[in-house]
Short mmCIF file of C-alpha atoms in Angstrom, two decimals:
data_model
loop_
_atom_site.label_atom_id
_atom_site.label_comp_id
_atom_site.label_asym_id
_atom_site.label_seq_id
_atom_site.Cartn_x
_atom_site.Cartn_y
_atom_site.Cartn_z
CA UNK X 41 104.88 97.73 85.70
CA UNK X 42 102.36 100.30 84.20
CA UNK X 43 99.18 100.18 81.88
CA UNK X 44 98.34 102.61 79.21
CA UNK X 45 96.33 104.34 81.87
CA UNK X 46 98.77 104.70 85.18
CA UNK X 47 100.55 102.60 86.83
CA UNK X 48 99.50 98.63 88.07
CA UNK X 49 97.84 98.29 91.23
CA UNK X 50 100.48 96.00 92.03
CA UNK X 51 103.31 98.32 92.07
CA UNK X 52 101.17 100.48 94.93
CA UNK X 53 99.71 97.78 97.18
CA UNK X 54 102.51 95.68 98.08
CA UNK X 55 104.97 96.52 100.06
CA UNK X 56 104.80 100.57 100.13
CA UNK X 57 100.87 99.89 101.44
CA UNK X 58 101.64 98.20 103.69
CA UNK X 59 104.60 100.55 105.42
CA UNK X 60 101.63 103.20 105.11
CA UNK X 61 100.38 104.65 108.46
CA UNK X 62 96.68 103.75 109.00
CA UNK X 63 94.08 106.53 108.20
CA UNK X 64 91.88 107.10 110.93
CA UNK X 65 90.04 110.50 109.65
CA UNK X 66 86.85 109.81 111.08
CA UNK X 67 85.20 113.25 112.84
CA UNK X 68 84.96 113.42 116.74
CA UNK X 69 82.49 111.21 118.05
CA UNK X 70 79.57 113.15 119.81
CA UNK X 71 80.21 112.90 123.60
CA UNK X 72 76.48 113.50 124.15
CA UNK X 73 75.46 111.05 121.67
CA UNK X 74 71.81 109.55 122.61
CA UNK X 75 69.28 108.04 121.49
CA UNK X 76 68.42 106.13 118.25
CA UNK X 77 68.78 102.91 119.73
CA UNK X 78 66.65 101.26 117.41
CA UNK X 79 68.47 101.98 114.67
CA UNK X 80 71.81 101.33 116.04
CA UNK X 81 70.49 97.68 116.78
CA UNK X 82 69.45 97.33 112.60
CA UNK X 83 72.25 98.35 111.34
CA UNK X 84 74.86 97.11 114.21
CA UNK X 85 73.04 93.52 113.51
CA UNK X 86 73.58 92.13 110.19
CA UNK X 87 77.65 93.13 111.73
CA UNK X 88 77.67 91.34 114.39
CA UNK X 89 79.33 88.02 112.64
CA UNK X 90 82.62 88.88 111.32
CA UNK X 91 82.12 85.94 109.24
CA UNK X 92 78.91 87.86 107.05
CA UNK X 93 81.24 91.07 106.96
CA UNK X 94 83.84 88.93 105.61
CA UNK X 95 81.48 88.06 102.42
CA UNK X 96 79.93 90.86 101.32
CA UNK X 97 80.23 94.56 100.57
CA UNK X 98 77.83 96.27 103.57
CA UNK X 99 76.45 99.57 101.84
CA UNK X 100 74.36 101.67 104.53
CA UNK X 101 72.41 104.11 102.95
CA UNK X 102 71.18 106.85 106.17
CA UNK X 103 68.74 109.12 104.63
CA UNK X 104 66.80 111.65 106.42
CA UNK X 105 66.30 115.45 106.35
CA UNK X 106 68.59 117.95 107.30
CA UNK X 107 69.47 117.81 111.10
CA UNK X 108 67.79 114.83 111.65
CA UNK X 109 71.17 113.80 112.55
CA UNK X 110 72.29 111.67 109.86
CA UNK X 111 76.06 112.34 109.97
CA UNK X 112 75.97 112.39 114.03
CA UNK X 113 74.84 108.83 113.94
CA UNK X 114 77.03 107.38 111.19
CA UNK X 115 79.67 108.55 113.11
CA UNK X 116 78.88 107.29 116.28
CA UNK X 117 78.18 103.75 114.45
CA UNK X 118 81.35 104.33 112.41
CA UNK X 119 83.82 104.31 116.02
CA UNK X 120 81.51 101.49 117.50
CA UNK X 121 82.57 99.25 114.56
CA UNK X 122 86.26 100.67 113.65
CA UNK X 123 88.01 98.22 115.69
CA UNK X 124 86.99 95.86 112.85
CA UNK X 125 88.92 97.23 109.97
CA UNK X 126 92.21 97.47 111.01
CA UNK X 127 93.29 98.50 108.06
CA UNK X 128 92.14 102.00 108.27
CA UNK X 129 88.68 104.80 108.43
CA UNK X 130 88.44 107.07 105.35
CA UNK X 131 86.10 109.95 105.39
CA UNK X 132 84.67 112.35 102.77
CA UNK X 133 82.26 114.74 103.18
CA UNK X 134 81.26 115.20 99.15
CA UNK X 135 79.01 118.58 100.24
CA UNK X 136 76.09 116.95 98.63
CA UNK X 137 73.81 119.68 99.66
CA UNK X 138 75.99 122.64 100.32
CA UNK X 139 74.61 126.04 100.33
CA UNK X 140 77.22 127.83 98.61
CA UNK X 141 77.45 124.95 95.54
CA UNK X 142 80.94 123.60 96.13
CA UNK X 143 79.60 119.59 95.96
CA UNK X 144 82.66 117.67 96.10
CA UNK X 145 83.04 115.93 92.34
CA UNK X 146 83.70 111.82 92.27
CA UNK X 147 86.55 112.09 90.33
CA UNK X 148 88.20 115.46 93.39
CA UNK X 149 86.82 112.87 96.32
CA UNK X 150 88.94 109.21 94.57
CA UNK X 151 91.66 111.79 94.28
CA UNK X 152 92.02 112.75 97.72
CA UNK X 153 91.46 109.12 98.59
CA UNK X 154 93.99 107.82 96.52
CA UNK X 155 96.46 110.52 98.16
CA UNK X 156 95.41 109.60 102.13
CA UNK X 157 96.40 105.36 100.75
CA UNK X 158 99.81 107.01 99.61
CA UNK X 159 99.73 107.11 96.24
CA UNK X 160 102.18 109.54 94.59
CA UNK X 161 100.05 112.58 92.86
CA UNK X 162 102.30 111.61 89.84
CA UNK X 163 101.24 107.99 89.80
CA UNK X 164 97.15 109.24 89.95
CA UNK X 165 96.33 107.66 86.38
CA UNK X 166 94.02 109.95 84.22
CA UNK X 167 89.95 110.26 84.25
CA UNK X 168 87.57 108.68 86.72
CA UNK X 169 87.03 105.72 85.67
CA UNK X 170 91.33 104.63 86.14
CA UNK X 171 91.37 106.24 89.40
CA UNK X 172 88.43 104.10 90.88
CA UNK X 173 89.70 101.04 89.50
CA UNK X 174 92.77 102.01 91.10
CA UNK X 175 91.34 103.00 94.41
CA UNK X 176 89.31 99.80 94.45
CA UNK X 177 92.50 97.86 94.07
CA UNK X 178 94.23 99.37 97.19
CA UNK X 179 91.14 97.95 99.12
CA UNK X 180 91.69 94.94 97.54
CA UNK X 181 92.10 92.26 100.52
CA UNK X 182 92.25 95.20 103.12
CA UNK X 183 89.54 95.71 105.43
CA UNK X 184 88.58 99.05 105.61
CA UNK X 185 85.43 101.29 106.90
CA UNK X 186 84.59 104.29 104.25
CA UNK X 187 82.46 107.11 105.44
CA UNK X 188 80.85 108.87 102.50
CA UNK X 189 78.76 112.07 104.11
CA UNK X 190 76.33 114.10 102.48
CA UNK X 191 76.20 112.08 99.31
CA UNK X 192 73.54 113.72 96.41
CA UNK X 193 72.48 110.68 94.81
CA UNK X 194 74.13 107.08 93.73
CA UNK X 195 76.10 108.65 90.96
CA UNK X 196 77.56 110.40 93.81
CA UNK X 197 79.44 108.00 95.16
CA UNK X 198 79.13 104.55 93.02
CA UNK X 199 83.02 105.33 92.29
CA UNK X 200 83.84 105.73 95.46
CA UNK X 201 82.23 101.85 96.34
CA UNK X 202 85.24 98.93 97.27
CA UNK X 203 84.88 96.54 94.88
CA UNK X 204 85.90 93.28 97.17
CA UNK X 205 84.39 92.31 100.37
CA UNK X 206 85.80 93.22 104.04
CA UNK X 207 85.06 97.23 103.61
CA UNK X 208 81.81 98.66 105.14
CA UNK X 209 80.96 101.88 103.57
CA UNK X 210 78.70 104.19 104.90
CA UNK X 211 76.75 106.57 103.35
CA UNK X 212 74.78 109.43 104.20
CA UNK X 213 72.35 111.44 102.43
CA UNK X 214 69.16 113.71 102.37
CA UNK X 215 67.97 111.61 99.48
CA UNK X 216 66.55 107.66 99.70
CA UNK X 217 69.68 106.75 97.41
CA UNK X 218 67.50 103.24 96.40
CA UNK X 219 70.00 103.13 93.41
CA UNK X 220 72.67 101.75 96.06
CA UNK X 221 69.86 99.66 97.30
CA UNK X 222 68.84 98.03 94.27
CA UNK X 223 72.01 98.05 92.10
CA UNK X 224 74.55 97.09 95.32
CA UNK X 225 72.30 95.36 97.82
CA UNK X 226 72.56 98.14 100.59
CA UNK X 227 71.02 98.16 103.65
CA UNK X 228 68.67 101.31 103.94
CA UNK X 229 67.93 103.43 106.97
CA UNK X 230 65.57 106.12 107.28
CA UNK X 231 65.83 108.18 110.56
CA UNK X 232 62.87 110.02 111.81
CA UNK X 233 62.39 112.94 114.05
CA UNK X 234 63.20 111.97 117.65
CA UNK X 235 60.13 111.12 120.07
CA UNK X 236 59.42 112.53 123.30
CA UNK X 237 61.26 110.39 125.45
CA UNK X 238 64.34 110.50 123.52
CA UNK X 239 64.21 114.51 123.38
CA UNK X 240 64.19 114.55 126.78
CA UNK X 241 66.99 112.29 127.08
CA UNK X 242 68.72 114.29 125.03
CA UNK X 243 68.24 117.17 127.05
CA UNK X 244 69.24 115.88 130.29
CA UNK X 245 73.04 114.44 128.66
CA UNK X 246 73.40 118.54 128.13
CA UNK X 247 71.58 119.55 130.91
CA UNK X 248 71.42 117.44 133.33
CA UNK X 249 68.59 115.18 134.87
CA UNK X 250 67.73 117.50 137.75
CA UNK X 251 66.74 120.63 135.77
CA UNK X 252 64.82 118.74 132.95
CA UNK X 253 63.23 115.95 135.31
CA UNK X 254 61.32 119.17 137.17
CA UNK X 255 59.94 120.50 133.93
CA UNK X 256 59.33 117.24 132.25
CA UNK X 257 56.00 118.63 130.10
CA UNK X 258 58.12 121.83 129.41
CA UNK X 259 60.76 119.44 128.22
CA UNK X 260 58.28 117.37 126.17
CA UNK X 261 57.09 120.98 124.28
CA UNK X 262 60.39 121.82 123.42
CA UNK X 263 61.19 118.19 121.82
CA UNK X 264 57.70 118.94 120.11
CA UNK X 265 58.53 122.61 118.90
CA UNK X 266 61.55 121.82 117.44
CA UNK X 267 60.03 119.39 115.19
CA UNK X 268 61.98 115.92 117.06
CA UNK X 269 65.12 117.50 115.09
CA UNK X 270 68.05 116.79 117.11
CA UNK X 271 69.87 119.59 115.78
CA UNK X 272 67.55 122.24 116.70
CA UNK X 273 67.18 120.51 119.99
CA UNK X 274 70.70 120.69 120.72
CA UNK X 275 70.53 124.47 119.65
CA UNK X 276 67.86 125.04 122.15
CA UNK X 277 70.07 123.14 124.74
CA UNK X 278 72.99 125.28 124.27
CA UNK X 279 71.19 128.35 124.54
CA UNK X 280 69.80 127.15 128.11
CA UNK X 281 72.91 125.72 128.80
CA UNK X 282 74.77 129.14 129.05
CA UNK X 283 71.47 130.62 130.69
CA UNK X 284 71.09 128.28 133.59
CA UNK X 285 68.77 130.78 135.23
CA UNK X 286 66.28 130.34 132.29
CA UNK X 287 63.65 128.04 133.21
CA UNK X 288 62.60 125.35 130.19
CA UNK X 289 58.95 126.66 130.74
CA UNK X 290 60.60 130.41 129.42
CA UNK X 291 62.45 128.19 126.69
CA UNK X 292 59.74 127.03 125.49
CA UNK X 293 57.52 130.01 125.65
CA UNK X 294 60.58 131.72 123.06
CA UNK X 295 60.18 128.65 121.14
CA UNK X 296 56.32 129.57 120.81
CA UNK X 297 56.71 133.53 120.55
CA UNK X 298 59.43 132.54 117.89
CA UNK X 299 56.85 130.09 115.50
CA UNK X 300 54.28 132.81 115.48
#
């Protein structure tokens, strides 16, 4: 069967859906990952029941500046959790924020997601508003987790939202996007710039606990100079890394020189 707008939902998730192999596009998980345990217990816990998950659509809305490590921590969460939707991990970065201006448009991200569930380019009904109804009923009785990274604002990615419980969709974003929290109950998370303690274990997972444990108040200025970002902090760690002769004392006296 097929509507006026493309063809019935029906015709795509049966039986060719289900012969589909699962998507599992989520990036590499960070090896080095540390830190933000706090965070990982908030949004970990209203998860932990498989019974709540099974009710509701879970929205997670991670905002925070740039390298604050937003996307590094979604991730992480994303393949602690994917065991839970067997039914596949999508991933989109929409390039909310991209430098050179190519943000990823709703209607080119439910397009590409419509082609990683299998359906036909052919059988894509026409404007935005078909797609996502057809996208949403592929989900439809699935369970699947949606990683939406670098998201501008709600419009952003409101057509990229399952419409049926079992999904978790993640979303991350410079911006507060309290849209999603007020129009689709999600749970917000605001991640702030690392403390001292977790700088410095973030050092030692790339350089090891001997060399930062003997400069521990040279490690402390460096978490401090680079602003708690762990970004710049794993910047800074790379650069010592491949200079293992470099004290963290000298590291941090270029991090000085270099803020004037």
């Amino acid at each position: 069967a097929r509507t006026a707008q493309g063809p019935a939902a029906s015709d795509l998730a049966g039986p060719r859906a289900a012969s589909l192999p699962v998507p599992a596009q989520l990036p590499l998980d960070l090896p080095t990952f540390t830190g933000r345990r706090a965070e990982l217990a908030e949004v970990l816990a209203p998860r932990s029941s498989e019974g709540r998950s099974a009710e509701t659509v879970v929205i997670s809305a991670i905002g925070g500046m740039a390298g604050i490590g937003k996307t590094t921590l979604a991730v992480h969460w994303a393949h602690r959790v994917a065991d839970r939707y067997p039914d596949g991990q999508l991933y989109v970065n929409l390039r909310g924020f991209d430098p050179s201006g190519a943000v990823m448009r709703p209607d080119e991200a439910v397009r590409g997601l419509l082609d990683t569930l299998g359906v036909p380019p052919e059988r894509v009904p026409h404007g935005l508003d078909a797609q996502a109804a057809l996208y949403r009923s592929m989900l439809a009785g699935r369970r699947f987790l949606v990683l939406l990274d670098n998201a501008r604002d709600s419009d952003h990615v409101r057509p990229l939202l399952p419409g049926t419980p079992g999904c978790l969709t993640i979303v991350t974003s410079r911006n507060q996007l309290s849209g999603l929290v007020a129009a689709h109950g999600a749970h917000s998370l605001t991640l702030r710039p690392l403390g001292t303690d977790e700088g410095r274990e973030l050092l030692i997972r790339r350089l090891g606990a001997e060399r930062v444990s003997a400069e521990r108040e040279a490690a402390a200025e460096i978490t401090a100079l680079c602003a708690g970002l762990p970004l710049a902090l794993a910047c800074v760690a790379a650069r010592a890394a491949t200079h293992p002769h470099f004290s963290l004392s000298a590291v941090a006296a270029e991090l000085r020189e270099a803020h004037g």
